Amino acid sequence: MSKEKQATYAYVWGYNNTGELGVNHAARVYSPRPARLPAGIVDLQGGANFSVALTESGRVLTWGSNEHGQLGDGSRRPRRTPQQVRLPDGHRAAAIAAGTDHVVVVTTRGHLITWGRNHRGQLGTGDRDDRLSPKVVRAETVRKVAAGDGISAAITPGGRLLTWGRNGQGQLAQKGSVPVGRDVLKPIHARQVSEPVSAVDAGLRHLVVLTSDGDVLMFGVDVAGLPLGKKMALPARWGQVRTIVAGEDHTLALTRRGVILGWGANDLGQLATGDSAHQLSPVVVKLSGVRGQVTQIRAGHRHGLALTDKHEVYAWGDGSFGAIGTGGQKPEATSVLTPQRVSLPGVVATGLGGGGYGSVVFVRRGPGVRLELDPPTATSRPGRSVRYTIRTVDAFGTDLGPAPAGVAVVVRGGTASHTSPRATTVTAPEVGTYSVVARAGHLIGRATLSLS
């Protein structure tokens, strides 16, 4: 029996023009909104305007834009609701990576499966034809995958790096085997990386690699258009890098000491330095007033996210599509140059997700946002009592248990008696429709009583 019994709870915000945030509409979301997602999701990534999720049982779900077949359902029709992708031959997914408009999956057997756009050979199928359905790629066994804008990468169990796709700036680390400017249509070993690799990520014009020894390698070109292909100089006082993430033209890294580093494009505040100056070398991202230590980071195309061990979330960078969750519907470009704490009152944040222009924060259930009276509507006769139970409900519709102590119930034109955190008895003297309102602090619940 599947362990995926309970829905996945998240708060989402950002670009949503094709419904990729999972809130059942296609309007921009400028402030965090609750999203009740399918059960068991352990990773959720996105491209420019679609989402792909991995569940603990190895299912892959997609929704949003589908112009290039990135939903993997055999069509080009967009979809606002998550739907399972049928992987070939009964494969189950172990890891996923979402590019701008393609998907790369590694299965529990270590096989590669891809679908979506393929104009730069990023699907690894040996051609440039889009794939509307998943296709197994002929390559050696892998254990991790990454995807960027027309770029794909994978790591073998032995730590070898495979790359394929866009190579216009030499970002595939193939110098000496593939000329710069020639795309690679099938996975091949990265010629310029000889040491074992533990992580990799890709942007538009660059690839960032983390070796098993903690070194950070860069390939492609930097924000100034200068060729990369070097190890980044990182002072020991910052600690060893353990996480790397690539934005469109910037990179973020998290060290074992909880220090966030950033370098690359900064015109929209992607590096959270308080200004818009590009940085060719790593600088420290400073979170003022932060409680606890940063445990996770995420990079969108032009924004960043951080999560601390105190369950606080910070965002910075390009806010023109709402990706930083600060509210306000501003059509012009809006940049946040320093990290801002995202307002999630009472929420216990547990993880980060999202895509190029959207953000996702996984949360535990709660906090309570309203009271629910059961039955919500009742029919009775004058003078006869009706018993309502009162429960607290969170933003996802989850029952959190009895209403808190001190709940008060008012019936206009009637009476409520024996009110407790669990129930109340309501009576009214005449035929008509009565509104039953329960309050406990900021929590409110309503029901209707009809007498005939």
Tab-separated table of C-alpha atoms in Angstrom, residues 14-191:
chain	number	residue	atom	x	y	z
A	14	GLY	CA	4.897	34.238	-8.312
A	15	TYR	CA	4.267	33.882	-12.024
A	16	ASN	CA	1.186	31.773	-12.657
A	17	ASN	CA	-0.065	32.606	-16.129
A	18	THR	CA	-0.580	28.948	-17.020
A	19	GLY	CA	-1.642	27.749	-13.573
A	20	GLU	CA	1.756	26.289	-12.661
A	21	LEU	CA	1.437	27.225	-8.967
A	22	GLY	CA	-1.381	24.747	-8.365
A	23	VAL	CA	-3.950	27.216	-6.988
A	24	ASN	CA	-6.648	26.422	-9.589
A	25	HIS	CA	-6.409	29.708	-11.472
A	26	ALA	CA	-4.010	31.442	-13.855
A	27	ALA	CA	-3.572	34.870	-12.270
A	28	ARG	CA	-0.341	36.208	-10.789
A	29	VAL	CA	0.152	35.508	-7.086
A	30	TYR	CA	2.018	38.372	-5.402
A	31	SER	CA	1.718	37.203	-1.785
A	32	PRO	CA	1.933	33.675	-0.329
A	33	ARG	CA	-1.204	31.603	-0.918
A	34	PRO	CA	-1.931	28.105	0.405
A	35	ALA	CA	-1.868	25.261	-2.119
A	36	ARG	CA	-3.115	21.783	-1.338
A	37	LEU	CA	-1.024	19.565	-3.611
A	38	PRO	CA	-1.159	15.805	-4.270
A	39	ALA	CA	0.042	13.494	-1.524
A	40	GLY	CA	3.625	12.495	-0.914
A	41	ILE	CA	5.507	15.203	-2.846
A	42	VAL	CA	9.182	15.327	-1.827
A	43	ASP	CA	10.538	17.606	-4.574
A	44	LEU	CA	8.867	20.273	-6.688
A	45	GLN	CA	10.695	22.133	-9.435
A	46	GLY	CA	9.638	24.378	-12.259
A	47	GLY	CA	10.754	25.786	-15.547
A	48	ALA	CA	9.688	29.101	-17.012
A	49	ASN	CA	5.979	28.345	-16.649
A	50	PHE	CA	5.366	24.728	-15.682
A	51	SER	CA	5.894	22.529	-12.624
A	52	VAL	CA	7.127	18.976	-12.116
A	53	ALA	CA	6.946	17.098	-8.821
A	54	LEU	CA	8.390	13.845	-7.471
A	55	THR	CA	6.569	11.775	-4.863
A	56	GLU	CA	8.038	9.431	-2.291
A	57	SER	CA	6.686	6.420	-4.198
A	58	GLY	CA	8.464	7.431	-7.419
A	59	ARG	CA	5.575	9.051	-9.267
A	60	VAL	CA	6.150	12.148	-11.406
A	61	LEU	CA	3.437	14.816	-11.647
A	62	THR	CA	3.285	17.797	-14.008
A	63	TRP	CA	1.083	20.854	-14.614
A	64	GLY	CA	1.211	24.310	-16.223
A	65	SER	CA	2.378	25.264	-19.722
A	66	ASN	CA	2.813	22.547	-22.332
A	67	GLU	CA	3.905	24.349	-25.487
A	68	HIS	CA	6.854	22.017	-26.018
A	69	GLY	CA	5.402	18.886	-24.437
A	70	GLN	CA	7.030	19.537	-21.060
A	71	LEU	CA	4.049	17.982	-19.249
A	72	GLY	CA	4.845	14.632	-20.823
A	73	ASP	CA	1.213	13.692	-21.468
A	74	GLY	CA	1.482	13.279	-25.237
A	75	SER	CA	-0.093	16.648	-26.015
A	76	ARG	CA	0.706	20.355	-26.129
A	77	ARG	CA	-2.325	21.366	-24.089
A	78	PRO	CA	-1.701	23.346	-20.862
A	79	ARG	CA	-3.165	22.036	-17.628
A	80	ARG	CA	-3.742	23.701	-14.244
A	81	THR	CA	-4.040	20.529	-12.193
A	82	PRO	CA	-1.290	17.983	-11.428
A	83	GLN	CA	-1.438	14.748	-13.382
A	84	GLN	CA	0.812	11.713	-13.216
A	85	VAL	CA	3.258	11.165	-16.065
A	86	ARG	CA	3.306	7.615	-17.378
A	87	LEU	CA	6.948	6.593	-17.372
A	88	PRO	CA	7.831	3.838	-19.884
A	89	ASP	CA	8.273	0.188	-18.910
A	90	GLY	CA	7.003	0.631	-15.373
A	91	HIS	CA	9.931	2.821	-14.310
A	92	ARG	CA	9.780	4.705	-11.001
A	93	ALA	CA	11.574	8.008	-10.569
A	94	ALA	CA	14.340	8.561	-8.021
A	95	ALA	CA	15.154	12.196	-8.888
A	96	ILE	CA	13.917	14.941	-11.213
A	97	ALA	CA	15.276	18.094	-12.822
A	98	ALA	CA	13.244	20.791	-14.563
A	99	GLY	CA	14.876	22.865	-17.277
A	100	THR	CA	13.312	25.982	-18.747
A	101	ASP	CA	10.977	23.820	-20.819
A	102	HIS	CA	12.180	20.228	-20.541
A	103	VAL	CA	12.364	17.514	-17.865
A	104	VAL	CA	15.113	15.038	-16.967
A	105	VAL	CA	14.398	12.059	-14.694
A	106	VAL	CA	16.671	9.417	-13.212
A	107	THR	CA	14.852	6.208	-12.361
A	108	THR	CA	15.340	3.862	-9.422
A	109	ARG	CA	17.318	1.647	-11.826
A	110	GLY	CA	19.629	4.530	-12.713
A	111	HIS	CA	18.194	5.059	-16.200
A	112	LEU	CA	17.661	8.475	-17.827
A	113	ILE	CA	14.222	9.540	-19.075
A	114	THR	CA	13.545	12.900	-20.749
A	115	TRP	CA	10.759	14.843	-22.466
A	116	GLY	CA	9.823	18.362	-23.581
A	117	ARG	CA	11.734	20.865	-25.698
A	118	ASN	CA	14.814	19.661	-27.573
A	119	HIS	CA	15.993	22.539	-29.777
A	120	ARG	CA	19.544	22.332	-28.365
A	121	GLY	CA	19.641	18.556	-27.923
A	122	GLN	CA	18.903	18.834	-24.193
A	123	LEU	CA	16.857	15.610	-24.204
A	124	GLY	CA	19.915	13.548	-25.130
A	125	THR	CA	18.077	11.610	-27.834
A	126	GLY	CA	20.590	12.323	-30.606
A	127	ASP	CA	18.318	14.755	-32.468
A	128	ARG	CA	16.555	18.097	-31.947
A	129	ASP	CA	12.949	16.922	-32.011
A	130	ASP	CA	10.661	17.811	-29.124
A	131	ARG	CA	9.227	14.838	-27.222
A	132	LEU	CA	5.640	15.047	-25.973
A	133	SER	CA	5.991	11.824	-23.970
A	134	PRO	CA	8.820	10.364	-21.841
A	135	LYS	CA	11.626	8.602	-23.656
A	136	VAL	CA	14.401	6.446	-22.205
A	137	VAL	CA	17.816	7.852	-23.157
A	138	ARG	CA	20.682	5.515	-23.967
A	139	ALA	CA	23.386	6.383	-21.439
A	140	GLU	CA	25.278	4.776	-18.616
A	141	THR	CA	23.758	4.443	-15.161
A	142	VAL	CA	23.343	7.739	-13.278
A	143	ARG	CA	22.240	8.803	-9.795
A	144	LYS	CA	21.654	12.593	-10.009
A	145	VAL	CA	20.421	14.935	-12.746
A	146	ALA	CA	20.297	18.678	-13.414
A	147	ALA	CA	18.759	20.882	-16.093
A	148	GLY	CA	18.984	24.509	-17.190
A	149	ASP	CA	18.033	26.522	-20.267
A	150	GLY	CA	18.678	24.001	-23.024
A	151	ILE	CA	21.272	22.216	-20.854
A	152	SER	CA	21.204	18.833	-19.101
A	153	ALA	CA	23.686	17.050	-16.840
A	154	ALA	CA	23.946	13.849	-14.812
A	155	ILE	CA	26.305	12.248	-12.317
A	156	THR	CA	27.187	8.559	-12.405
A	157	PRO	CA	27.474	6.416	-9.242
A	158	GLY	CA	31.243	6.766	-9.529
A	159	GLY	CA	31.055	10.560	-9.631
A	160	ARG	CA	31.648	11.016	-13.371
A	161	LEU	CA	29.915	14.027	-14.914
A	162	LEU	CA	27.849	13.698	-18.098
A	163	THR	CA	26.625	16.787	-20.004
A	164	TRP	CA	24.604	17.442	-23.148
A	165	GLY	CA	22.569	20.150	-24.880
A	166	ARG	CA	23.396	23.848	-25.317
A	167	ASN	CA	27.099	24.524	-25.681
A	168	GLY	CA	27.144	28.007	-27.215
A	169	GLN	CA	29.555	29.306	-24.575
A	170	GLY	CA	31.346	26.072	-23.735
A	171	GLN	CA	29.167	25.502	-20.679
A	172	LEU	CA	29.193	21.714	-21.113
A	173	ALA	CA	32.843	21.463	-19.966
A	174	GLN	CA	33.799	19.668	-23.173
A	175	LYS	CA	36.739	21.812	-24.285
A	176	GLY	CA	39.167	19.661	-26.269
A	177	SER	CA	36.514	17.150	-27.339
A	178	VAL	CA	33.609	19.309	-28.621
A	179	PRO	CA	34.142	22.759	-30.168
A	180	VAL	CA	32.593	25.696	-28.330
A	181	GLY	CA	29.370	26.573	-30.103
A	182	ARG	CA	28.520	23.009	-31.133
A	183	ASP	CA	25.609	21.558	-29.183
A	184	VAL	CA	25.914	18.027	-27.804
A	185	LEU	CA	22.954	15.805	-28.688
A	186	LYS	CA	23.792	12.793	-26.500
A	187	PRO	CA	25.190	12.460	-22.947
A	188	ILE	CA	28.994	12.335	-22.905
A	189	HIS	CA	31.642	12.648	-20.216
A	190	ALA	CA	32.624	16.224	-19.347
A	191	ARG	CA	36.198	16.366	-20.616
